[in-house]
Coordinates of C-alpha atoms in Angstrom, one line a residue:
X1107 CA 0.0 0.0 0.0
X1108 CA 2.8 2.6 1.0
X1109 CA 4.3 1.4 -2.7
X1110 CA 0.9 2.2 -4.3
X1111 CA 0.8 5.8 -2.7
X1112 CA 4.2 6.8 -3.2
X1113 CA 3.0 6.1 -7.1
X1114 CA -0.3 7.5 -7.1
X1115 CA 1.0 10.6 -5.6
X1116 CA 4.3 10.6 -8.6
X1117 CA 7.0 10.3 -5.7
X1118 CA 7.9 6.7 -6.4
X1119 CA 11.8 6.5 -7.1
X1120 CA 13.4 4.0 -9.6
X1121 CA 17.4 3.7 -10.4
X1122 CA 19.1 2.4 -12.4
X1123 CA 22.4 0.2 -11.7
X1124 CA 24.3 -2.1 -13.5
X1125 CA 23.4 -5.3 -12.3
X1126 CA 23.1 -9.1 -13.5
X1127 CA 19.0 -9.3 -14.8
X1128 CA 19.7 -13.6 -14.8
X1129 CA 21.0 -13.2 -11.5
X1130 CA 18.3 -11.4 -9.8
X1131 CA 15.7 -13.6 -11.2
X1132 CA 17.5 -16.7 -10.4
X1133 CA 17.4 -15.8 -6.3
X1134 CA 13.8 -14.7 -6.6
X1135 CA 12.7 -18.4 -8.2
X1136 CA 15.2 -20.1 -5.5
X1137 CA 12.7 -18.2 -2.9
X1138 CA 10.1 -19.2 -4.3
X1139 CA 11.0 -23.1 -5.3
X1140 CA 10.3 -24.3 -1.3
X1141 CA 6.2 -22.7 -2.1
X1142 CA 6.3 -24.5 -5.8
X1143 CA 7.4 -28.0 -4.3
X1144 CA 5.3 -27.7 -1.4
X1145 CA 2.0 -27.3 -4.1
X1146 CA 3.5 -30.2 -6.7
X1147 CA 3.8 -27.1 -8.9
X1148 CA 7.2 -27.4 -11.5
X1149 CA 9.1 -23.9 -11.4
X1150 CA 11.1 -23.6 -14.4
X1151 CA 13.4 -20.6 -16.0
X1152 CA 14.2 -20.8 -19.3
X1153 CA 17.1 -18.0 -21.0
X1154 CA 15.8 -18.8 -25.0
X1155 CA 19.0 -17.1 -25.9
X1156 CA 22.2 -15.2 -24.9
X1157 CA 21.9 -12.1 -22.4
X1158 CA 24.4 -9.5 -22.3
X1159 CA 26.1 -10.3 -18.6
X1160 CA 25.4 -6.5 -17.1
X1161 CA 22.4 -4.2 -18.1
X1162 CA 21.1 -1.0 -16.2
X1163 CA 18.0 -0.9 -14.8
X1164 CA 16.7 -1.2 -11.2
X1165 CA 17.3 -4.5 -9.5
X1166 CA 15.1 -4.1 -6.3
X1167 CA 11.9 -3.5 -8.6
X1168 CA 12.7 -6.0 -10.7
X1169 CA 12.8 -8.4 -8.0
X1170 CA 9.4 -7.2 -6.6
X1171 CA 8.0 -7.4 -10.4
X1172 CA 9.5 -10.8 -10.8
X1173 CA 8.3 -12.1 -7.5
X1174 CA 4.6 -10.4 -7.4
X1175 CA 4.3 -12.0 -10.6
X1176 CA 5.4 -15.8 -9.9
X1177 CA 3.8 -15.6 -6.8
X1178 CA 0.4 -15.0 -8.4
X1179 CA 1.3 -17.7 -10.8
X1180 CA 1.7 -20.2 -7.8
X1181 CA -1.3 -19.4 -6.4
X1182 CA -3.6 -19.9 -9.2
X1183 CA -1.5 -22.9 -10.3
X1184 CA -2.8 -26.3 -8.4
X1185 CA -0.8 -28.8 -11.3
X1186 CA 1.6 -28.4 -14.0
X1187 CA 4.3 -25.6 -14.0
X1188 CA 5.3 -21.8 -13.7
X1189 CA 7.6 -21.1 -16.4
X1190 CA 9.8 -17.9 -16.5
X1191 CA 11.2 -16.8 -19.6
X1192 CA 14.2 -14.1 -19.4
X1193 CA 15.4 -12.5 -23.1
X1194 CA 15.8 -9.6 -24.8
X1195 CA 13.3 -7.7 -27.5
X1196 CA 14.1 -6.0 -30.9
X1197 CA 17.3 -3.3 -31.3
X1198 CA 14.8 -0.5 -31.9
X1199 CA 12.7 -1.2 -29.0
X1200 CA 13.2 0.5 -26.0
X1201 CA 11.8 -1.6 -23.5
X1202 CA 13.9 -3.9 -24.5
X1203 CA 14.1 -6.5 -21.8
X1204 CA 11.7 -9.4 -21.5
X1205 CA 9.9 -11.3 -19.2
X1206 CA 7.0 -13.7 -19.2
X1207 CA 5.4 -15.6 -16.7
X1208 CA 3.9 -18.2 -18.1
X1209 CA 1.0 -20.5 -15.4
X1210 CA -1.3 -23.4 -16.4
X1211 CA -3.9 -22.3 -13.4
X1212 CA -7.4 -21.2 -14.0
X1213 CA -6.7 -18.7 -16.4
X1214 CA -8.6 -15.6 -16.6
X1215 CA -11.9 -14.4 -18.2
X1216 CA -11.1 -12.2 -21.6
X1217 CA -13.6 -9.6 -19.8
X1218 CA -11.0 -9.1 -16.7
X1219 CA -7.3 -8.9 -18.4
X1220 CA -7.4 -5.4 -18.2
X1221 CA -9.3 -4.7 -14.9
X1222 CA -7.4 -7.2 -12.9
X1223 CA -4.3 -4.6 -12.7
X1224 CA -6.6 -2.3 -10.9
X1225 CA -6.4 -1.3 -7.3
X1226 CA -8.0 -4.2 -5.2
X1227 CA -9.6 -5.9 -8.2
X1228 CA -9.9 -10.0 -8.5
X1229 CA -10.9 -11.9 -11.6
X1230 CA -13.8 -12.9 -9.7
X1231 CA -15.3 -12.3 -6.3
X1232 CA -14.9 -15.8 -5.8
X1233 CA -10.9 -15.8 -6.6
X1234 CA -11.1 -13.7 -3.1
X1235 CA -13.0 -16.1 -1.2
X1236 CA -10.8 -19.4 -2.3
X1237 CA -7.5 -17.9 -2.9
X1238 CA -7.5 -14.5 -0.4
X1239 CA -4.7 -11.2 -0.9
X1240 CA -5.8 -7.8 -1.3
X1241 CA -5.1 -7.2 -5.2
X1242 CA -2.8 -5.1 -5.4
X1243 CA 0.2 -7.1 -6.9
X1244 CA -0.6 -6.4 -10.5
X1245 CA -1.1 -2.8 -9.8
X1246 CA 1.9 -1.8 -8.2
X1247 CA 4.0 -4.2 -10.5
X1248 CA 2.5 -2.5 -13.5
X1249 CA 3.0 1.0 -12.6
X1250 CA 6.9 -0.4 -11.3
X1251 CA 7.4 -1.8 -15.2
X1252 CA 5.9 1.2 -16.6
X1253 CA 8.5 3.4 -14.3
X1254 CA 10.9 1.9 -16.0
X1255 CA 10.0 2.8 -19.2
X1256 CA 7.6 -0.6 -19.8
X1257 CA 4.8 -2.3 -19.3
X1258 CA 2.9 -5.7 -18.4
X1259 CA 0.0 -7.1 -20.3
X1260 CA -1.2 -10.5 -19.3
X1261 CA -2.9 -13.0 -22.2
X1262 CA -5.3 -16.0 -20.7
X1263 CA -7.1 -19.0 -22.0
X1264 CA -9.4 -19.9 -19.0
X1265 CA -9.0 -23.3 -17.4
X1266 CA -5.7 -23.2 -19.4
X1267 CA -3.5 -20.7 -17.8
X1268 CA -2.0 -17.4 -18.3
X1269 CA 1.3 -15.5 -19.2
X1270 CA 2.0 -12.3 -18.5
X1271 CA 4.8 -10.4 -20.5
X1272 CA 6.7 -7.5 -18.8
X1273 CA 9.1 -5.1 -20.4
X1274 CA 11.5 -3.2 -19.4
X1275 CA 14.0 -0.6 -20.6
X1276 CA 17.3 -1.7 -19.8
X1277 CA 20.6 -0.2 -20.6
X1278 CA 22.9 -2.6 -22.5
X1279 CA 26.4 -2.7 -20.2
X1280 CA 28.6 -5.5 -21.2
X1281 CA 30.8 -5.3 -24.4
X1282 CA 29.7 -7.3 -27.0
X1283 CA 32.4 -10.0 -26.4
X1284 CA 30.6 -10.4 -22.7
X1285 CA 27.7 -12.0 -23.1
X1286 CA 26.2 -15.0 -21.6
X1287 CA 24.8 -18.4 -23.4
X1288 CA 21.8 -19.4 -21.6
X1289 CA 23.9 -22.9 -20.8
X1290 CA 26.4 -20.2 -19.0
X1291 CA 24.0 -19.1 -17.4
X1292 CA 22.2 -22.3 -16.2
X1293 CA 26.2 -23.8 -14.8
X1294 CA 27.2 -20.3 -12.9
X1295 CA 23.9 -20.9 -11.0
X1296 CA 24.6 -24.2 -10.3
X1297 CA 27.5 -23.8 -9.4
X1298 CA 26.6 -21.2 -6.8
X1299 CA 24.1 -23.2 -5.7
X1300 CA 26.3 -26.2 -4.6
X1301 CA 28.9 -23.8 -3.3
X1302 CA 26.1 -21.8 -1.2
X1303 CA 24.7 -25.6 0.1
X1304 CA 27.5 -26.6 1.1
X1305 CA 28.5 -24.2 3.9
X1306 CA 28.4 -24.8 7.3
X1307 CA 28.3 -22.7 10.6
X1308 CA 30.5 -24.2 13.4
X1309 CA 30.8 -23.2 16.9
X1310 CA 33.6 -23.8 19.7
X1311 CA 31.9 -25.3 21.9
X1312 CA 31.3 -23.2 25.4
X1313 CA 33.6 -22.8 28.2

């Protein structure tokens, strides 16, 4: 709610840092994997091709974008998979940097795509009963994407699923030499992963 004022009333801040966009998503999807297991739900991330390694833009409303986002998908999801897909648009388009969020949940009415990123709006009255929150994630991560010089639209086949595809304008960093494949990308997480698990806190035992 505080985010939704500080937009409504044009004082909302955004920056824009060079940071890792593959990165960022990868820890908000590790957050989220314990909820996704726990619900038999598959959470996958998919980098369809190569992503420059650094681009500007701002990383802490990207991560609240990215997690609003999957977390809907999780909770409208009771089988199948959340898929995220991370790449970039067109050279002339300046919200250049892609995301979709791709559920097969319930879906949503044609009727509702556009009034569901509306201040505490639902799909349904019912989706409130059954599934609770206060509707506001879509609005605050729409008017966070179009901050940043983008957008998100969401497309829906009901009792099929939805995907919704955010854009963002994000400054091209690395040097054309320092790019990432998406199978770089996939191995530098993994790797991090098994260093990160395998660390252990050990105390000297009291005197």
């Amino acid at each position: 709610i505080l985010d939704l004022s500080k937009v409504e009333a044009g004082r909302l801040e955004v920056e824009a840092v060079g940071c890792q966009v593959h990165e960022v998503v990868h820890e908000v999807l590790d957050i989220m994997r314990v909820r996704a297991e726990q619900s038999g739900v598959q959470l996958r991330l998919d980098f369809p091709k190569a992503l420059p390694r650094t681009m500007r833009t701002d990383p802490a409303r990207l991560r609240q974008i990215v997690t609003n986002l999957v977390g809907n998908a999780l909770k409208f999801t009771a089988q199948g998979a959340v898929t995220v897909r991370v790449y970039l648009g067109s050279d002339d388009d300046p919200a250049r940097l892609k995301i979709d969020v791709a559920d097969t949940g319930i879906g949503i009415p044609t009727h509702k795509l556009e009034s569901i990123f509306e201040p505490f709006v639902q799909a349904e009255a019912s989706t409130t009963r059954q599934f609770g929150g206060t509707g506001l994630g879509l609005t605050i991560s729409r008017r966070f994407a179009r901050a940043l010089g983008g957008d998100i639209v969401a497309t829906s086949v009901q009792g099929q699923g939805s995907t919704f595809h955010v854009s963002l304008h994000a400054e091209l960093v690395s040097a054309a030499n320092d790019w990432l494949s998406p199978q770089d990308m996939a191995r530098r997480h993994q790797a991090a992963s098994t260093v990160d698990g395998s660390l252990r806190w050990r105390f000297e035992p009291a005197t």
